[in-house]
Structures are given as C-alpha cells and as structure tokens.
PDB file of C-alpha atoms in Angstrom:
ATOM      1  CA  MET A 162       6.163 -18.203   5.538  1.00 97.00           C
ATOM      2  CA  LYS A 163       5.694 -14.778   6.998  1.00 98.00           C
ATOM      3  CA  PHE A 164       3.502 -12.091   5.519  1.00 98.00           C
ATOM      4  CA  ARG A 165       3.778  -8.264   5.354  1.00 98.00           C
ATOM      5  CA  GLU A 166       1.273  -5.582   4.206  1.00 98.00           C
ATOM      6  CA  LEU A 167       1.928  -4.067   0.773  1.00 98.00           C
ATOM      7  CA  GLY A 168       2.338  -0.411   1.700  1.00 96.00           C
ATOM      8  CA  ASP A 169      -0.921   0.918   3.073  1.00 93.00           C
ATOM      9  CA  SER A 170      -2.993  -1.203   0.686  1.00 96.00           C
ATOM     10  CA  GLY A 171      -4.345  -3.780   3.150  1.00 95.00           C
ATOM     11  CA  ILE A 172      -2.971  -6.536   0.748  1.00 98.00           C
ATOM     12  CA  SER A 173      -0.983  -9.131   2.558  1.00 98.00           C
ATOM     13  CA  VAL A 174       1.890 -10.623   0.750  1.00 98.00           C
ATOM     14  CA  SER A 175       4.448 -13.428   1.439  1.00 98.00           C
ATOM     15  CA  GLU A 176       7.885 -12.122   2.240  1.00 98.00           C
ATOM     16  CA  ILE A 177       9.205 -14.240  -0.671  1.00 98.00           C
ATOM     17  CA  CYS A 178       7.701 -13.349  -4.050  1.00 98.00           C
ATOM     18  CA  LEU A 179       8.093 -15.792  -7.007  1.00 97.00           C
ATOM     19  CA  GLY A 180       9.231 -13.751 -10.068  1.00 95.00           C
ATOM     20  CA  SER A 181       9.181 -14.624 -13.690  1.00 89.00           C
ATOM     21  CA  TRP A 182      11.699 -12.234 -15.222  1.00 83.00           C
ATOM     22  CA  LEU A 183      13.903 -14.175 -17.799  1.00 73.00           C
ATOM     23  CA  THR A 184      12.493 -17.487 -16.644  1.00 73.00           C
ATOM     24  CA  TYR A 185       8.848 -18.605 -17.063  1.00 77.00           C
ATOM     25  CA  GLY A 186       7.677 -18.556 -20.624  1.00 72.00           C
ATOM     26  CA  VAL A 187      11.210 -17.746 -21.677  1.00 75.00           C
ATOM     27  CA  GLY A 188      14.260 -19.519 -20.235  1.00 76.00           C
ATOM     28  CA  VAL A 189      12.563 -22.380 -18.309  1.00 83.00           C
ATOM     29  CA  GLU A 190      10.652 -25.209 -19.812  1.00 87.00           C
ATOM     30  CA  ALA A 191       6.981 -25.255 -18.989  1.00 85.00           C
ATOM     31  CA  ASP A 192       6.962 -28.451 -16.899  1.00 89.00           C
ATOM     32  CA  ALA A 193       9.851 -27.160 -14.832  1.00 90.00           C
ATOM     33  CA  ALA A 194       8.111 -23.711 -14.446  1.00 91.00           C
ATOM     34  CA  ARG A 195       4.933 -25.282 -13.332  1.00 93.00           C
ATOM     35  CA  ALA A 196       6.753 -27.457 -10.777  1.00 94.00           C
ATOM     36  CA  CYS A 197       8.331 -24.271  -9.339  1.00 94.00           C
ATOM     37  CA  LEU A 198       5.007 -22.649  -9.238  1.00 95.00           C
ATOM     38  CA  ASP A 199       3.363 -25.555  -7.397  1.00 96.00           C
ATOM     39  CA  ARG A 200       6.273 -25.684  -4.934  1.00 97.00           C
ATOM     40  CA  ALA A 201       5.928 -21.985  -4.214  1.00 97.00           C
ATOM     41  CA  PHE A 202       2.260 -22.648  -3.136  1.00 98.00           C
ATOM     42  CA  ASP A 203       3.505 -25.632  -1.025  1.00 98.00           C
ATOM     43  CA  GLU A 204       5.879 -23.321   0.725  1.00 98.00           C
ATOM     44  CA  GLY A 205       3.260 -20.712   1.527  1.00 98.00           C
ATOM     45  CA  ILE A 206       4.183 -18.199  -1.182  1.00 98.00           C
ATOM     46  CA  ASN A 207       1.044 -16.223  -2.237  1.00 98.00           C
ATOM     47  CA  PHE A 208       2.839 -13.392  -4.241  1.00 98.00           C
ATOM     48  CA  ILE A 209       3.785 -13.780  -7.938  1.00 98.00           C
ATOM     49  CA  ASP A 210       5.446 -10.995  -9.991  1.00 97.00           C
ATOM     50  CA  THR A 211       5.431 -10.758 -13.750  1.00 97.00           C
ATOM     51  CA  ALA A 212       5.296  -8.160 -16.569  1.00 97.00           C
ATOM     52  CA  ASN A 213       3.737  -7.931 -20.065  1.00 97.00           C
ATOM     53  CA  ILE A 214       7.249  -7.544 -21.528  1.00 96.00           C
ATOM     54  CA  TYR A 215       8.548 -10.790 -20.147  1.00 95.00           C
ATOM     55  CA  GLY A 216       8.719 -12.981 -23.333  1.00 92.00           C
ATOM     56  CA  ARG A 217       6.435 -10.340 -24.898  1.00 94.00           C
ATOM     57  CA  GLY A 218       3.310 -11.858 -23.092  1.00 95.00           C
ATOM     58  CA  ALA A 219       4.742 -15.322 -22.739  1.00 93.00           C
ATOM     59  CA  ALA A 220       5.290 -15.207 -18.932  1.00 94.00           C
ATOM     60  CA  GLU A 221       1.702 -13.844 -18.371  1.00 96.00           C
ATOM     61  CA  THR A 222       0.277 -16.394 -20.787  1.00 95.00           C
ATOM     62  CA  PHE A 223       2.101 -19.271 -18.864  1.00 94.00           C
ATOM     63  CA  LEU A 224       0.913 -17.971 -15.523  1.00 95.00           C
ATOM     64  CA  GLY A 225      -2.667 -17.576 -16.743  1.00 96.00           C
ATOM     65  CA  GLU A 226      -2.848 -21.088 -17.873  1.00 95.00           C
ATOM     66  CA  ALA A 227      -0.902 -22.517 -14.824  1.00 95.00           C
ATOM     67  CA  LEU A 228      -3.090 -20.668 -12.304  1.00 96.00           C
ATOM     68  CA  LYS A 229      -6.573 -20.897 -13.803  1.00 96.00           C
ATOM     69  CA  SER A 230      -7.533 -23.967 -11.653  1.00 96.00           C
ATOM     70  CA  ARG A 231      -6.511 -22.156  -8.308  1.00 97.00           C
ATOM     71  CA  PRO A 232      -8.910 -20.017  -6.371  1.00 97.00           C
ATOM     72  CA  ARG A 233      -8.252 -16.394  -7.424  1.00 97.00           C
ATOM     73  CA  ASP A 234      -8.082 -15.305  -3.798  1.00 97.00           C
ATOM     74  CA  SER A 235      -5.226 -17.768  -3.024  1.00 97.00           C
ATOM     75  CA  TYR A 236      -2.568 -15.598  -4.742  1.00 98.00           C
ATOM     76  CA  VAL A 237      -1.584 -11.987  -5.243  1.00 98.00           C
ATOM     77  CA  MET A 238      -0.808 -11.200  -8.828  1.00 98.00           C
ATOM     78  CA  ALA A 239       1.496  -8.362  -9.900  1.00 98.00           C
ATOM     79  CA  THR A 240       2.272  -7.358 -13.401  1.00 98.00           C
ATOM     80  CA  LYS A 241       3.703  -4.222 -15.249  1.00 98.00           C
ATOM     81  CA  LEU A 242       3.602  -2.178 -18.333  1.00 98.00           C
ATOM     82  CA  PHE A 243       5.912   0.331 -20.027  1.00 98.00           C
ATOM     83  CA  PHE A 244       8.447  -1.408 -22.299  1.00 98.00           C
ATOM     84  CA  PRO A 245       7.589  -1.856 -26.069  1.00 97.00           C
ATOM     85  CA  MET A 246       5.159  -4.572 -26.849  1.00 97.00           C
ATOM     86  CA  THR A 247       5.173  -3.471 -30.531  1.00 97.00           C
ATOM     87  CA  ASP A 248       6.781  -0.714 -32.396  1.00 95.00           C
ATOM     88  CA  THR A 249       3.907   1.601 -31.322  1.00 96.00           C
ATOM     89  CA  ASP A 250       2.697  -0.001 -28.106  1.00 97.00           C
ATOM     90  CA  LYS A 251       4.819   1.463 -25.261  1.00 98.00           C
ATOM     91  CA  GLY A 252       4.991   3.876 -22.469  1.00 98.00           C
ATOM     92  CA  LEU A 253       2.473   5.032 -19.882  1.00 98.00           C
ATOM     93  CA  SER A 254      -0.093   7.106 -21.791  1.00 98.00           C
ATOM     94  CA  ARG A 255      -3.713   6.843 -21.014  1.00 98.00           C
ATOM     95  CA  ALA A 256      -4.288   4.839 -24.207  1.00 98.00           C
ATOM     96  CA  GLN A 257      -1.462   2.441 -23.328  1.00 98.00           C
ATOM     97  CA  VAL A 258      -2.609   1.926 -19.735  1.00 98.00           C
ATOM     98  CA  LEU A 259      -6.118   1.144 -20.865  1.00 98.00           C
ATOM     99  CA  LYS A 260      -4.916  -1.140 -23.650  1.00 98.00           C
ATOM    100  CA  GLN A 261      -2.256  -3.080 -21.875  1.00 98.00           C
ATOM    101  CA  VAL A 262      -4.255  -3.656 -18.607  1.00 98.00           C
ATOM    102  CA  ASP A 263      -6.933  -5.429 -20.693  1.00 98.00           C
ATOM    103  CA  ALA A 264      -4.269  -7.462 -22.638  1.00 98.00           C
ATOM    104  CA  SER A 265      -2.634  -8.643 -19.388  1.00 98.00           C
ATOM    105  CA  LEU A 266      -5.992  -9.487 -17.858  1.00 98.00           C
ATOM    106  CA  ALA A 267      -6.705 -11.630 -20.905  1.00 98.00           C
ATOM    107  CA  ARG A 268      -3.302 -13.365 -20.849  1.00 98.00           C
ATOM    108  CA  LEU A 269      -3.593 -13.925 -17.081  1.00 98.00           C
ATOM    109  CA  GLN A 270      -7.136 -15.262 -17.426  1.00 98.00           C
ATOM    110  CA  THR A 271      -8.304 -13.180 -14.472  1.00 98.00           C
ATOM    111  CA  ASP A 272     -10.846 -10.427 -13.874  1.00 97.00           C
ATOM    112  CA  TYR A 273      -8.389  -8.171 -11.918  1.00 98.00           C
ATOM    113  CA  ILE A 274      -4.807  -7.635 -11.205  1.00 98.00           C
ATOM    114  CA  ASP A 275      -3.728  -7.109  -7.546  1.00 98.00           C
ATOM    115  CA  LEU A 276      -0.870  -4.886  -8.246  1.00 98.00           C
ATOM    116  CA  TYR A 277      -0.300  -3.048 -11.480  1.00 98.00           C
ATOM    117  CA  GLN A 278       3.135  -1.370 -11.720  1.00 98.00           C
ATOM    118  CA  CYS A 279       4.758   1.134 -14.099  1.00 98.00           C
ATOM    119  CA  HIS A 280       7.853  -0.794 -15.163  1.00 98.00           C
ATOM    120  CA  ARG A 281       9.901   2.580 -15.639  1.00 98.00           C
ATOM    121  CA  TYR A 282       9.103   6.206 -15.756  1.00 98.00           C
ATOM    122  CA  ASP A 283       7.696   7.626 -19.027  1.00 98.00           C
ATOM    123  CA  THR A 284       9.366  10.876 -19.719  1.00 98.00           C
ATOM    124  CA  GLU A 285       7.156  11.379 -22.814  1.00 97.00           C
ATOM    125  CA  THR A 286       3.866  11.411 -20.935  1.00 98.00           C
ATOM    126  CA  SER A 287       2.745  13.724 -18.290  1.00 98.00           C
ATOM    127  CA  ILE A 288       2.586  12.241 -14.766  1.00 98.00           C
ATOM    128  CA  ALA A 289      -1.013  13.587 -14.460  1.00 98.00           C
ATOM    129  CA  GLU A 290      -2.146  11.573 -17.414  1.00 98.00           C
ATOM    130  CA  THR A 291      -0.450   8.379 -16.238  1.00 98.00           C
ATOM    131  CA  MET A 292      -1.854   8.714 -12.649  1.00 98.00           C
ATOM    132  CA  ASP A 293      -5.390   9.553 -13.969  1.00 98.00           C
ATOM    133  CA  ALA A 294      -5.426   6.475 -16.212  1.00 98.00           C
ATOM    134  CA  LEU A 295      -4.042   4.316 -13.390  1.00 98.00           C
ATOM    135  CA  SER A 296      -6.682   5.615 -11.038  1.00 98.00           C
ATOM    136  CA  ASP A 297      -9.487   4.874 -13.568  1.00 98.00           C
ATOM    137  CA  VAL A 298      -8.418   1.194 -13.853  1.00 98.00           C
ATOM    138  CA  VAL A 299      -8.477   0.946 -10.052  1.00 98.00           C
ATOM    139  CA  ARG A 300     -11.906   2.512  -9.888  1.00 98.00           C
ATOM    140  CA  GLN A 301     -13.174   0.193 -12.607  1.00 98.00           C
ATOM    141  CA  GLY A 302     -12.141  -2.785 -10.526  1.00 98.00           C
ATOM    142  CA  LYS A 303      -9.566  -4.057 -12.967  1.00 98.00           C
ATOM    143  CA  VAL A 304      -6.680  -3.362 -10.571  1.00 98.00           C
ATOM    144  CA  ARG A 305      -6.587  -3.389  -6.743  1.00 98.00           C
ATOM    145  CA  ALA A 306      -3.533  -1.281  -6.183  1.00 98.00           C
ATOM    146  CA  ILE A 307      -0.674   0.344  -8.173  1.00 98.00           C
ATOM    147  CA  GLY A 308       3.085   0.524  -7.984  1.00 98.00           C
ATOM    148  CA  PHE A 309       6.211   1.533  -9.922  1.00 98.00           C
ATOM    149  CA  SER A 310       9.706   0.158 -10.598  1.00 98.00           C
ATOM    150  CA  GLU A 311      13.022   2.094 -10.664  1.00 98.00           C
ATOM    151  CA  TRP A 312      11.577   5.555 -10.298  1.00 98.00           C
ATOM    152  CA  SER A 313      13.688   8.423  -9.032  1.00 98.00           C
ATOM    153  CA  PRO A 314      12.825  10.369  -5.817  1.00 98.00           C
ATOM    154  CA  GLN A 315      11.600  13.129  -7.962  1.00 98.00           C
ATOM    155  CA  ASN A 316       9.433  10.837 -10.034  1.00 98.00           C
ATOM    156  CA  ILE A 317       7.945   9.536  -6.898  1.00 98.00           C
ATOM    157  CA  GLU A 318       7.214  12.971  -5.384  1.00 98.00           C
ATOM    158  CA  ASP A 319       5.673  14.157  -8.721  1.00 98.00           C
ATOM    159  CA  ALA A 320       3.317  11.212  -8.637  1.00 98.00           C
ATOM    160  CA  LEU A 321       2.287  11.807  -5.048  1.00 98.00           C
ATOM    161  CA  ALA A 322       1.489  15.468  -5.789  1.00 98.00           C
ATOM    162  CA  VAL A 323      -1.084  14.603  -8.557  1.00 98.00           C
ATOM    163  CA  PRO A 324      -4.478  15.571  -7.015  1.00 97.00           C
ATOM    164  CA  ASP A 325      -7.432  13.190  -6.825  1.00 96.00           C
ATOM    165  CA  SER A 326      -5.409  10.080  -7.874  1.00 97.00           C
ATOM    166  CA  VAL A 327      -5.055   6.731  -6.409  1.00 98.00           C
ATOM    167  CA  LYS A 328      -1.785   6.567  -4.401  1.00 97.00           C
ATOM    168  CA  PHE A 329       1.035   4.065  -5.210  1.00 98.00           C
ATOM    169  CA  VAL A 330       1.622   1.433  -2.536  1.00 98.00           C
ATOM    170  CA  SER A 331       4.751  -0.351  -3.910  1.00 98.00           C
ATOM    171  CA  SER A 332       8.184   0.465  -5.322  1.00 98.00           C
ATOM    172  CA  GLN A 333      10.113  -2.202  -7.124  1.00 98.00           C
ATOM    173  CA  PRO A 334      13.832  -1.361  -7.125  1.00 98.00           C
ATOM    174  CA  GLN A 335      16.927  -3.541  -7.426  1.00 97.00           C
ATOM    175  CA  TYR A 336      18.167  -4.071  -3.856  1.00 98.00           C
ATOM    176  CA  SER A 337      20.844  -6.520  -2.433  1.00 97.00           C
ATOM    177  CA  MET A 338      23.904  -6.634  -0.325  1.00 97.00           C
ATOM    178  CA  LEU A 339      25.793  -5.769  -3.581  1.00 96.00           C
ATOM    179  CA  TRP A 340      23.369  -3.047  -4.620  1.00 95.00           C
ATOM    180  CA  ARG A 341      22.211  -0.760  -1.936  1.00 96.00           C
ATOM    181  CA  ARG A 342      21.417   2.395  -3.844  1.00 96.00           C
ATOM    182  CA  PRO A 343      17.789   2.593  -2.743  1.00 98.00           C
ATOM    183  CA  GLU A 344      18.706   3.106   0.866  1.00 97.00           C
ATOM    184  CA  ALA A 345      19.897   6.720   0.332  1.00 97.00           C
ATOM    185  CA  LYS A 346      16.549   8.252  -0.815  1.00 98.00           C
ATOM    186  CA  VAL A 347      14.100   5.934  -2.271  1.00 98.00           C
ATOM    187  CA  ILE A 348      13.411   3.885   0.917  1.00 98.00           C
ATOM    188  CA  PRO A 349      13.098   6.900   3.257  1.00 98.00           C
ATOM    189  CA  LEU A 350      10.747   8.656   0.876  1.00 98.00           C
ATOM    190  CA  CYS A 351       8.538   5.566   0.346  1.00 98.00           C
ATOM    191  CA  ALA A 352       8.460   4.733   4.046  1.00 98.00           C
ATOM    192  CA  ALA A 353       7.147   8.218   4.813  1.00 97.00           C
ATOM    193  CA  ASN A 354       4.383   7.686   2.314  1.00 97.00           C
ATOM    194  CA  GLY A 355       2.977   4.251   3.018  1.00 97.00           C
ATOM    195  CA  ILE A 356       4.818   2.723  -0.011  1.00 98.00           C
ATOM    196  CA  SER A 357       6.620  -0.627   0.402  1.00 98.00           C
ATOM    197  CA  GLN A 358       9.575  -2.124  -1.562  1.00 98.00           C
ATOM    198  CA  ILE A 359       9.240  -5.352  -3.380  1.00 98.00           C
ATOM    199  CA  VAL A 360      12.885  -5.811  -4.472  1.00 98.00           C
ATOM    200  CA  TRP A 361      14.208  -7.546  -7.479  1.00 97.00           C
ATOM    201  CA  SER A 362      17.557  -9.359  -7.863  1.00 95.00           C
ATOM    202  CA  PRO A 363      17.995  -9.668  -3.988  1.00 97.00           C
ATOM    203  CA  LEU A 364      20.531 -12.422  -4.766  1.00 96.00           C
ATOM    204  CA  ALA A 365      22.375 -10.291  -7.433  1.00 94.00           C
ATOM    205  CA  GLN A 366      21.359 -12.687 -10.249  1.00 90.00           C
ATOM    206  CA  GLY A 367      22.190 -15.808  -8.179  1.00 91.00           C
ATOM    207  CA  VAL A 368      25.772 -14.566  -7.352  1.00 95.00           C
ATOM    208  CA  LEU A 369      24.822 -14.220  -3.658  1.00 96.00           C
ATOM    209  CA  THR A 370      23.970 -18.025  -3.547  1.00 95.00           C
ATOM    210  CA  GLY A 371      27.827 -18.654  -3.616  1.00 93.00           C
ATOM    211  CA  LYS A 372      27.455 -20.859  -6.791  1.00 91.00           C
ATOM    212  CA  TYR A 373      29.955 -18.803  -8.744  1.00 91.00           C
ATOM    213  CA  LYS A 374      33.497 -19.317  -7.475  1.00 90.00           C
ATOM    214  CA  PRO A 375      36.361 -16.779  -8.031  1.00 85.00           C
ATOM    215  CA  GLY A 376      38.803 -18.088 -10.598  1.00 74.00           C
ATOM    216  CA  ALA A 377      36.545 -21.075 -11.550  1.00 63.00           C
ATOM    217  CA  PRO A 378      34.393 -21.653 -14.681  1.00 64.00           C
ATOM    218  CA  VAL A 379      30.756 -20.787 -14.241  1.00 63.00           C
ATOM    219  CA  PRO A 380      28.747 -23.915 -13.454  1.00 60.00           C
ATOM    220  CA  GLU A 381      27.051 -25.643 -16.387  1.00 57.00           C
ATOM    221  CA  GLY A 382      23.264 -24.947 -16.488  1.00 54.00           C
ATOM    222  CA  SER A 383      23.530 -21.816 -14.276  1.00 49.00           C
ATOM    223  CA  ARG A 384      21.925 -18.488 -15.317  1.00 50.00           C
ATOM    224  CA  ALA A 385      25.372 -17.155 -16.377  1.00 47.00           C
ATOM    225  CA  THR A 386      25.633 -19.781 -19.159  1.00 42.00           C
ATOM    226  CA  SER A 387      22.058 -19.209 -20.536  1.00 45.00           C
ATOM    227  CA  ASP A 388      21.625 -16.924 -23.533  1.00 48.00           C
ATOM    228  CA  ALA A 389      18.017 -16.302 -22.462  1.00 45.00           C
ATOM    229  CA  MET A 390      18.724 -15.513 -18.819  1.00 43.00           C
ATOM    230  CA  GLY A 391      22.329 -14.526 -18.409  1.00 45.00           C
ATOM    231  CA  GLY A 392      22.411 -11.073 -20.062  1.00 50.00           C
ATOM    232  CA  PHE A 393      22.498  -9.050 -16.878  1.00 58.00           C
ATOM    233  CA  ILE A 394      24.857 -10.937 -14.570  1.00 63.00           C
ATOM    234  CA  GLY A 395      28.195  -9.827 -15.991  1.00 67.00           C
ATOM    235  CA  ARG A 396      28.877  -7.007 -13.571  1.00 75.00           C
ATOM    236  CA  PHE A 397      28.451  -9.353 -10.545  1.00 84.00           C
ATOM    237  CA  LEU A 398      30.935 -11.940 -11.911  1.00 87.00           C
ATOM    238  CA  GLU A 399      33.992  -9.694 -11.491  1.00 90.00           C
ATOM    239  CA  THR A 400      36.748 -11.409  -9.453  1.00 91.00           C
ATOM    240  CA  PRO A 401      36.674  -8.879  -6.509  1.00 91.00           C
ATOM    241  CA  VAL A 402      32.889  -9.285  -6.178  1.00 93.00           C
ATOM    242  CA  LEU A 403      33.185 -13.159  -6.154  1.00 95.00           C
ATOM    243  CA  GLU A 404      35.996 -13.025  -3.687  1.00 94.00           C
ATOM    244  CA  ALA A 405      33.874 -10.807  -1.307  1.00 95.00           C
ATOM    245  CA  VAL A 406      30.904 -13.247  -1.754  1.00 96.00           C
ATOM    246  CA  ALA A 407      33.172 -16.168  -0.831  1.00 96.00           C
ATOM    247  CA  ARG A 408      34.068 -14.409   2.399  1.00 96.00           C
ATOM    248  CA  LEU A 409      30.290 -14.250   3.307  1.00 97.00           C
ATOM    249  CA  GLN A 410      29.979 -18.027   3.263  1.00 97.00           C
ATOM    250  CA  PRO A 411      31.350 -18.535   6.878  1.00 97.00           C
ATOM    251  CA  LEU A 412      28.856 -15.840   8.166  1.00 98.00           C
ATOM    252  CA  ALA A 413      25.978 -17.831   6.694  1.00 98.00           C
ATOM    253  CA  ASN A 414      27.365 -21.006   8.208  1.00 98.00           C
ATOM    254  CA  GLU A 415      27.637 -19.324  11.588  1.00 97.00           C
ATOM    255  CA  ALA A 416      24.089 -18.251  11.248  1.00 97.00           C
ATOM    256  CA  GLY A 417      22.988 -21.840  10.382  1.00 97.00           C
ATOM    257  CA  CYS A 418      21.645 -21.102   6.996  1.00 97.00           C
ATOM    258  CA  THR A 419      22.529 -21.174   3.321  1.00 97.00           C
ATOM    259  CA  LEU A 420      24.220 -18.076   1.800  1.00 98.00           C
ATOM    260  CA  ALA A 421      21.072 -17.437  -0.280  1.00 97.00           C
ATOM    261  CA  GLN A 422      18.920 -17.473   2.794  1.00 98.00           C
ATOM    262  CA  PHE A 423      21.406 -15.212   4.627  1.00 98.00           C
ATOM    263  CA  ALA A 424      21.372 -12.768   1.655  1.00 98.00           C
ATOM    264  CA  LEU A 425      17.532 -12.775   1.537  1.00 98.00           C
ATOM    265  CA  ALA A 426      17.174 -12.319   5.259  1.00 98.00           C
ATOM    266  CA  TRP A 427      19.535  -9.324   4.966  1.00 98.00           C
ATOM    267  CA  VAL A 428      17.073  -7.790   2.502  1.00 98.00           C
ATOM    268  CA  LEU A 429      14.123  -8.594   4.621  1.00 98.00           C
ATOM    269  CA  ARG A 430      15.755  -6.954   7.836  1.00 98.00           C
ATOM    270  CA  GLU A 431      14.641  -3.636   6.234  1.00 98.00           C
ATOM    271  CA  PRO A 432      11.162  -2.883   7.586  1.00 98.00           C
ATOM    272  CA  ASN A 433      10.106  -1.005   4.450  1.00 98.00           C
ATOM    273  CA  VAL A 434      10.737  -4.185   2.286  1.00 98.00           C
ATOM    274  CA  ALA A 435       7.406  -6.083   1.922  1.00 98.00           C
ATOM    275  CA  ALA A 436       8.876  -8.966  -0.195  1.00 98.00           C
ATOM    276  CA  ALA A 437      12.013 -10.118  -1.910  1.00 98.00           C
ATOM    277  CA  ILE A 438      11.387 -11.328  -5.590  1.00 98.00           C
ATOM    278  CA  VAL A 439      13.260 -14.535  -6.394  1.00 96.00           C
ATOM    279  CA  GLY A 440      13.515 -16.436  -9.587  1.00 91.00           C
ATOM    280  CA  ALA A 441      13.795 -20.268  -9.783  1.00 89.00           C
ATOM    281  CA  SER A 442      14.341 -22.864 -12.442  1.00 89.00           C
ATOM    282  CA  ARG A 443      13.985 -25.800 -10.007  1.00 91.00           C
ATOM    283  CA  PRO A 444      11.582 -26.504  -7.198  1.00 95.00           C
ATOM    284  CA  ASP A 445      14.450 -27.135  -4.634  1.00 95.00           C
ATOM    285  CA  GLN A 446      15.540 -23.411  -5.229  1.00 94.00           C
ATOM    286  CA  VAL A 447      12.079 -22.239  -4.310  1.00 96.00           C
ATOM    287  CA  SER A 448      12.111 -24.142  -1.091  1.00 97.00           C
ATOM    288  CA  ASP A 449      15.673 -22.896  -0.220  1.00 96.00           C
ATOM    289  CA  ASN A 450      14.632 -19.465  -0.746  1.00 96.00           C
ATOM    290  CA  ALA A 451      11.357 -19.764   1.024  1.00 98.00           C
ATOM    291  CA  LYS A 452      13.178 -20.763   4.220  1.00 98.00           C
ATOM    292  CA  ALA A 453      14.695 -17.263   4.413  1.00 98.00           C
ATOM    293  CA  SER A 454      11.295 -15.879   5.599  1.00 98.00           C
ATOM    294  CA  GLY A 455      11.226 -15.361   9.245  1.00 95.00           C
ATOM    295  CA  LEU A 456      14.830 -16.146   9.836  1.00 96.00           C
ATOM    296  CA  VAL A 457      16.283 -14.444  12.887  1.00 95.00           C
ATOM    297  CA  ILE A 458      19.927 -13.616  12.399  1.00 97.00           C
ATOM    298  CA  ASP A 459      22.340 -11.838  14.664  1.00 97.00           C
ATOM    299  CA  PRO A 460      22.630  -8.224  13.467  1.00 97.00           C
ATOM    300  CA  ALA A 461      26.354  -8.425  14.250  1.00 98.00           C
ATOM    301  CA  LEU A 462      26.713 -10.961  11.446  1.00 98.00           C
ATOM    302  CA  PHE A 463      24.951  -8.595   9.081  1.00 98.00           C
ATOM    303  CA  ALA A 464      27.290  -5.858  10.120  1.00 98.00           C
ATOM    304  CA  ARG A 465      30.263  -8.092   9.289  1.00 97.00           C
ATOM    305  CA  ALA A 466      28.852  -8.894   5.929  1.00 97.00           C
ATOM    306  CA  GLU A 467      28.228  -5.256   5.113  1.00 97.00           C
ATOM    307  CA  ALA A 468      31.917  -4.510   5.933  1.00 97.00           C
ATOM    308  CA  ILE A 469      33.022  -7.184   3.578  1.00 96.00           C
ATOM    309  CA  VAL A 470      30.939  -6.110   0.631  1.00 94.00           C
ATOM    310  CA  GLY A 471      31.516  -2.402   1.599  1.00 91.00           C
ATOM    311  CA  GLU A 472      35.171  -2.929   0.713  1.00 86.00           C
ATOM    312  CA  LEU A 473      34.206  -3.219  -2.969  1.00 83.00           C
ATOM    313  CA  THR A 474      33.278   0.472  -3.025  1.00 70.00           C
ATOM    314  CA  ALA A 475      35.623   1.801  -0.544  1.00 58.00           C
TER     315      ALA A 475
END
C-alpha cells in the first residue's frame, strides 16, 4: 500500500480509503462489515471515511465499536456533517458544528476526528460562521483537519478568503473515468491551495468493475439489486455506458490487472488525488481494490480508455 499526504496537513493516508456510504451499519451485515474492515487493515489501508448521516449514525456507531480495540494512531478517521439528522439538526451553523462533532465523537468512541468534512455547502449559513466554528473545533483538539465535499469553485474560494480560520486540506468530489467534472476547475483550484482530493465513487458505483454486462440482467446480490445500496447507480447502467465499459476490459487485461484496479489506478494517476474511496461488502473486494495502489500502467492505455469513454459525451 502506498501513502500520500492529505493536502498540506501532514497527515499520511493510504491511496485506497475504505468508505461506508450505503454499506456499514446500513446495507451490509455487521459480521461481513467487520470482516471487510479487518481485511482493510491487513492490506495496509489506514484511511476510513464515514458520515453522521450514513444510517443516521449507524455507520459511525458500527465503526466506533469495531475499531475500539485498535490503537487510535493506527487509522485515520474521516467523517462529515450537513445533512438532516433530525427535523431541526442540519446544516453548517456554529451550533450544528459544535453539536454534531460531539455526537460523532461519541458514536466513534474516540477523542478526536482526523478529518472533519462539510458534506455539502450550506447556503443558509454564512461561510464566516461555518469556518469560525470549524476552526474552533480544530483548536480545541476535537478535529485535526477539515475538508469539504462537492463544493463549487466559488464556495472554495469564499472559504479560503475567511481571515484567521483553519484552512481546508481536502475536497471530496465524485470522480471516475465516467465522471470527470472536477478536472475543469475544482482540481486546479485545490492543487494551487494545498487541498487534496479524496474521491468518492471512483468505480462508478461498481460499474467500472465490469460486473454489469450490456443486455444482461444485473447480477444477483450486486449493489444494483439492493434497495439499501442501489439508489444511485441507475445512470451508469444505461446500455451505451455498459458497452463502453466492456470495451475497457481488454485494456485492463493488457495492463495485467482487473478492470477495477485499472479504473482505480486511473484515478490515482492524478497527483492531486490523495485517496480513492471504495465500498466493499466482501473482504475479497477490499483486497482486489487495495492492489490498485502503486500500480504502474502505461499512460497510452489510459489514453485509449479515455477515448472510449469520451465517446459517451462526444
């Protein structure tokens, strides 16, 4: 497992991050989730990403229980706030930052969170109020570093302009061969300001593993068949997308790796990406994804892959 620095924070994270969106505490049974977590540590993964909203606290609660016997300095824990936990508990106001960080600390059974992220931008709260509150929880020692997810370039610039505040070190956008929007503005802006990307859905909800075949029924037991985990995959299951993905398989074969590893290595080719967040319901998926770290793949193969998926938007 290779490691990269998270922005200019000095925090070293594994290139593969184990995520818990739609899985742990929600769509995956506890024993299977614990097995995936154990395998992640076996593979050298030290970075775990969650959020208070995942299962309305269930993912954090699972992780707190599963990790309590491990040395706290053996893993980097990232969580988030923004989405409604109750009818009144939502957003990024000062009151919510202070309340939700304490609630996450309690569920995670830890004294500090390594990376505390704004899950979305709060248009109803001033950026100065949010940044002041986040800076306070860092100065109090409850949080080591702060980040954001799916913010616009203007949102990012507004946050960087708040005086006397702790600076963001990470951005968490969706990014994959099938979703390249961050390349236009977010990645260049972040790279210029010491902010790394930790990207979600680098396998496009599993479509870039090649398991979904054009014209064939979705495999039983896959994310697409799960009520709890399949709600966001539909746009990637369109026939032209699946046909393009099928054309990527020979390139992965030529590179000597699985299609999932090829897709993850493509994401990690970007220097501003510190880690790719992967979900897993089985330990073998964790191991397969972990092997993408450090892969050296001919850039010409990536260029051919980009040409194939580029036809989808041509």
